[in-house]
Amino acid sequence: MGFIKAAKADKMSDHARRAAAEGRSIFIAQFRGAVSHSPVLSRPIADIAEMIEAVEREGWHLDQFTSVPWKDNMTITGLFRRAVPQVAMTSAQQQMATPPAMPQQPSGAVGAATWGVPPQQ
């Protein structure tokens, strides 16, 4: 990888690593690359694949993106996601977060008691 490509990828990696260290679950990045004006030419956009790979190496996953032409460049905005570990809750927090158990209603099978009424003998 050339010096400029490596520098761009390293900078994007630094931003992604910092967002992860801050505990973020979403990282939005903007990438810009030169576009072709030929209607038949398909080709990679310079440096963008390398920058996206650098972000993904930091544990992010490209979830969505959009692209917008800007002068002679293409601006791509990518939304990256990562799982954020849940902080352990205290027992008091767990009790508040857990709703009280509700009694089970009978299934309606033969011989099952009617809800709230004891079975007849």
XYZ file of N, CA and C in Angstrom:
363
model
N 0.858 -1.156 0.000
C 0.000 0.000 0.000
C 0.907 1.223 0.000
N 0.573 2.218 -0.807
C 1.369 3.433 -0.884
C 1.287 4.261 0.387
N 2.191 5.209 0.502
C 2.280 6.045 1.699
C 0.979 6.806 1.960
N 0.406 7.414 0.924
C -0.813 8.213 1.119
C -1.986 7.307 1.491
N -2.118 6.165 0.798
C -3.194 5.226 1.140
C -3.061 4.756 2.581
N -1.842 4.431 2.972
C -1.607 3.954 4.342
C -1.934 5.042 5.359
N -1.567 6.280 5.068
C -1.838 7.388 5.993
C -3.340 7.600 6.154
N -4.085 7.528 5.052
C -5.544 7.691 5.123
C -6.170 6.564 5.947
N -5.732 5.335 5.676
C -6.274 4.181 6.402
C -5.920 4.269 7.884
N -4.687 4.667 8.193
C -4.267 4.797 9.597
C -5.088 5.846 10.328
N -5.350 6.969 9.686
C -6.130 8.041 10.318
C -7.550 7.570 10.606
N -8.156 6.867 9.637
C -9.522 6.371 9.836
C -9.532 5.314 10.939
N -8.498 4.485 10.995
C -8.377 3.473 12.040
C -8.287 4.137 13.417
N -7.530 5.234 13.519
C -7.417 5.970 14.783
C -8.775 6.478 15.253
N -9.551 7.043 14.326
C -10.890 7.551 14.685
C -11.796 6.407 15.150
N -11.755 5.279 14.438
C -12.593 4.129 14.796
C -12.187 3.564 16.152
N -10.896 3.489 16.411
C -10.400 2.964 17.691
C -10.834 3.876 18.840
N -10.776 5.189 18.632
C -11.184 6.142 19.668
C -12.677 6.011 19.958
N -13.501 5.873 18.917
C -14.952 5.708 19.115
C -15.243 4.440 19.905
N -14.505 3.368 19.612
C -14.696 2.113 20.347
C -14.277 2.276 21.804
N -13.175 2.969 22.039
C -12.695 3.187 23.409
C -13.683 4.026 24.219
N -14.426 4.890 23.553
C -15.443 5.714 24.226
C -16.724 4.930 24.484
N -16.784 3.671 24.020
C -17.958 2.833 24.249
C -19.078 3.063 23.260
N -18.791 3.652 22.146
C -19.829 3.925 21.148
C -20.256 2.637 20.453
N -21.516 2.567 20.057
C -21.993 1.416 19.301
C -22.198 1.771 17.833
N -22.112 3.063 17.501
C -22.256 3.541 16.124
C -21.087 4.465 15.816
N -20.537 4.311 14.620
C -19.453 5.163 14.135
C -19.815 5.569 12.714
N -19.832 6.856 12.433
C -20.159 7.347 11.091
C -18.916 8.000 10.526
N -18.550 7.574 9.328
C -17.335 8.076 8.696
C -17.645 8.552 7.279
N -16.899 9.560 6.845
C -17.061 10.096 5.498
C -15.787 9.803 4.703
N -15.960 9.267 3.513
C -14.848 8.923 2.641
C -15.002 9.687 1.333
N -13.915 10.130 0.769
C -13.983 10.841 -0.504
C -12.960 10.253 -1.459
N -13.382 10.025 -2.709
C -12.482 9.484 -3.720
C -12.847 10.012 -5.092
N -11.870 9.966 -6.003
C -12.090 10.448 -7.374
C -13.040 9.519 -8.109
N -13.864 10.097 -8.958
C -14.827 9.303 -9.728
C -14.471 9.346 -11.204
N -15.020 8.395 -11.928
C -14.839 8.347 -13.371
C -16.083 8.934 -14.018
N -15.889 9.687 -15.083
C -17.034 10.263 -15.793
C -17.432 9.412 -16.994
N -16.757 8.278 -17.180
C -17.088 7.381 -18.273
C -18.312 6.558 -17.893
N -19.338 6.508 -18.751
C -20.542 5.740 -18.411
C -20.335 4.232 -18.444
N -19.234 3.742 -19.021
C -19.030 2.300 -19.125
C -17.913 1.793 -18.230
N -17.213 2.664 -17.551
C -16.063 2.246 -16.758
C -16.458 1.964 -15.319
N -16.246 0.740 -14.896
C -16.437 0.374 -13.495
C -15.053 0.160 -12.914
N -14.801 0.747 -11.773
C -13.488 0.605 -11.157
C -13.587 0.946 -9.688
N -12.593 0.543 -8.911
C -12.598 0.909 -7.495
C -12.400 2.413 -7.326
N -12.970 2.953 -6.284
C -12.743 4.361 -5.965
C -11.498 4.410 -5.089
N -10.557 5.211 -5.486
C -9.240 5.242 -4.855
C -9.319 5.342 -3.336
N -8.625 4.452 -2.673
C -8.374 4.466 -1.230
C -9.578 4.139 -0.345
N -10.769 4.130 -0.874
C -11.935 3.955 -0.008
C -12.006 2.533 0.560
N -11.730 1.538 -0.261
C -11.769 0.156 0.246
C -10.786 -0.020 1.394
N -9.597 0.544 1.248
C -8.584 0.426 2.292
C -9.024 1.103 3.584
N -9.694 2.262 3.470
C -10.157 2.968 4.667
C -11.289 2.202 5.353
N -12.195 1.628 4.566
C -13.285 0.839 5.152
C -12.714 -0.398 5.847
N -11.758 -1.055 5.205
C -11.122 -2.214 5.835
C -10.428 -1.831 7.139
N -9.802 -0.654 7.177
C -9.124 -0.206 8.396
C -10.114 -0.033 9.538
N -11.302 0.513 9.243
C -12.336 0.673 10.270
C -12.827 -0.703 10.727
N -13.047 -1.610 9.794
C -13.543 -2.936 10.155
C -12.514 -3.733 10.948
N -11.232 -3.491 10.734
C -10.209 -4.165 11.542
C -10.270 -3.745 13.003
N -10.888 -2.616 13.277
C -11.048 -2.141 14.661
C -12.308 -2.704 15.315
N -12.984 -3.647 14.637
C -14.145 -4.310 15.223
C -15.485 -3.742 14.794
N -15.497 -2.804 13.865
C -16.740 -2.221 13.365
C -17.201 -2.996 12.143
N -18.506 -2.935 11.853
C -19.091 -3.584 10.681
C -19.860 -2.524 9.892
N -19.550 -2.394 8.593
C -20.269 -1.434 7.753
C -21.712 -1.900 7.622
N -22.639 -1.127 8.182
C -24.051 -1.492 8.213
C -24.805 -0.865 7.042
N -24.571 0.425 6.799
C -25.254 1.146 5.728
C -24.305 2.197 5.175
N -24.555 2.604 3.923
C -23.782 3.707 3.378
C -24.596 4.429 2.323
N -24.187 5.633 2.026
C -24.794 6.411 0.955
C -23.671 7.127 0.229
N -23.890 7.433 -1.028
C -22.859 8.141 -1.794
C -23.481 9.345 -2.484
N -22.680 10.400 -2.568
C -23.129 11.648 -3.170
C -21.986 12.182 -4.031
N -22.266 12.496 -5.300
C -21.207 13.106 -6.103
C -20.912 14.520 -5.592
N -19.662 14.860 -5.565
C -19.246 16.191 -5.119
C -18.104 16.637 -6.005
N -18.358 17.606 -6.878
C -17.389 18.070 -7.875
C -16.861 16.868 -8.650
N -15.572 16.630 -8.648
C -15.016 15.469 -9.353
C -14.748 14.311 -8.408
N -15.406 14.310 -7.277
C -15.214 13.261 -6.282
C -16.539 12.611 -5.933
N -16.435 11.488 -5.272
C -17.600 10.802 -4.723
C -17.425 10.825 -3.212
N -18.425 11.323 -2.506
C -18.395 11.310 -1.054
C -19.287 10.170 -0.579
N -18.707 9.290 0.196
C -19.435 8.149 0.742
C -19.489 8.306 2.250
N -20.685 8.223 2.798
C -20.860 8.265 4.242
C -21.278 6.877 4.680
N -20.486 6.301 5.577
C -20.752 4.949 6.041
C -21.160 4.928 7.501
N -22.154 4.128 7.816
C -22.588 3.927 9.185
C -22.092 2.553 9.615
N -21.216 2.536 10.607
C -20.640 1.300 11.129
C -21.266 1.013 12.478
N -21.440 -0.266 12.791
C -21.980 -0.679 14.089
C -21.050 -1.697 14.734
N -21.133 -1.772 16.045
C -20.421 -2.800 16.800
C -21.236 -3.121 18.035
N -21.094 -4.328 18.511
C -21.773 -4.722 19.746
C -21.046 -4.071 20.910
N -21.796 -3.517 21.823
C -21.223 -2.903 23.019
C -21.528 -3.824 24.182
N -20.499 -4.271 24.925
C -20.758 -5.160 26.056
C -21.652 -4.487 27.092
N -22.594 -5.247 27.604
C -23.495 -4.721 28.615
C -22.791 -4.696 29.969
N -23.019 -3.651 30.717
C -22.448 -3.525 32.055
C -23.265 -4.402 32.998
N -22.583 -5.132 33.865
C -23.275 -6.001 34.813
C -24.164 -5.162 35.731
N -25.383 -5.630 35.940
C -26.321 -4.917 36.807
C -26.228 -5.466 38.228
N -26.498 -4.591 39.174
C -26.578 -5.036 40.565
C -27.874 -5.824 40.729
N -28.010 -6.553 41.831
C -29.225 -7.343 42.035
C -30.446 -6.426 42.150
N -30.292 -5.244 42.733
C -31.415 -4.304 42.839
C -31.844 -3.836 41.452
N -30.874 -3.556 40.565
C -31.214 -3.135 39.210
C -31.883 -4.280 38.450
N -31.418 -5.514 38.676
C -32.029 -6.663 38.014
C -33.470 -6.846 38.454
N -33.744 -6.645 39.761
C -35.112 -6.792 40.258
C -36.014 -5.733 39.653
N -35.500 -4.514 39.506
C -36.316 -3.440 38.920
C -36.537 -3.688 37.435
N -35.577 -4.299 36.738
C -35.681 -4.526 35.301
C -36.520 -5.750 34.969
N -36.664 -6.678 35.903
C -37.403 -7.912 35.659
C -38.843 -7.754 36.133
N -39.807 -7.887 35.225
C -41.206 -7.774 35.646
C -41.585 -8.970 36.520
N -42.564 -8.795 37.406
C -42.981 -9.912 38.253
C -43.564 -11.038 37.393
N -43.376 -12.255 37.851
C -43.883 -13.408 37.113
C -45.402 -13.407 37.146
N -45.999 -13.661 36.017
C -47.457 -13.728 35.915
C -47.855 -15.201 35.967
N -48.969 -15.517 36.639
C -49.408 -16.913 36.671
C -49.773 -17.383 35.271
N -49.495 -18.637 35.010
C -49.784 -19.209 33.698
C -51.257 -19.572 33.600
N -51.855 -19.250 32.464
C -53.229 -19.659 32.227
C -53.224 -21.098 31.737
N -54.252 -21.851 32.059
C -54.301 -23.236 31.591
C -54.383 -23.289 30.070
N -53.957 -24.403 29.531
C -53.905 -24.556 28.079
C -55.271 -24.848 27.471
N -56.231 -25.217 28.286
C -57.555 -25.558 27.760
C -57.688 -27.038 27.479
N -56.669 -27.788 27.837
C -56.724 -29.233 27.623
C -57.772 -29.847 28.537
N -58.269 -31.021 28.192
C -59.278 -31.727 28.983
C -58.719 -31.965 30.377
N -59.504 -31.657 31.371
C -59.093 -31.873 32.749
C -58.391 -30.675 33.359
N -58.058 -29.662 32.567
C -57.389 -28.490 33.117
C -58.410 -27.638 33.847
N -57.974 -27.029 34.930
C -58.867 -26.177 35.715
C -59.185 -24.909 34.936
N -60.406 -24.406 35.137
C -60.774 -23.131 34.547
C -60.050 -22.044 35.324
N -59.620 -21.021 34.663
C -58.846 -19.958 35.291
C -59.580 -19.382 36.499
N -58.956 -19.515 37.663
C -59.514 -18.952 38.882
C -60.599 -19.790 39.536
N -60.993 -20.893 38.922
C -62.031 -21.741 39.481
C -61.439 -23.117 39.710
N -61.583 -23.645 40.924
C -61.011 -24.990 41.180
C -61.733 -26.039 40.356
N -61.023 -27.129 40.047
C -61.664 -28.190 39.247
C -62.832 -28.822 40.007
N -63.867 -29.188 39.292
C -65.038 -29.843 39.901
C -64.760 -31.317 40.047
N -65.302 -31.881 41.122
C -65.058 -33.310 41.380
C -66.289 -34.114 41.204
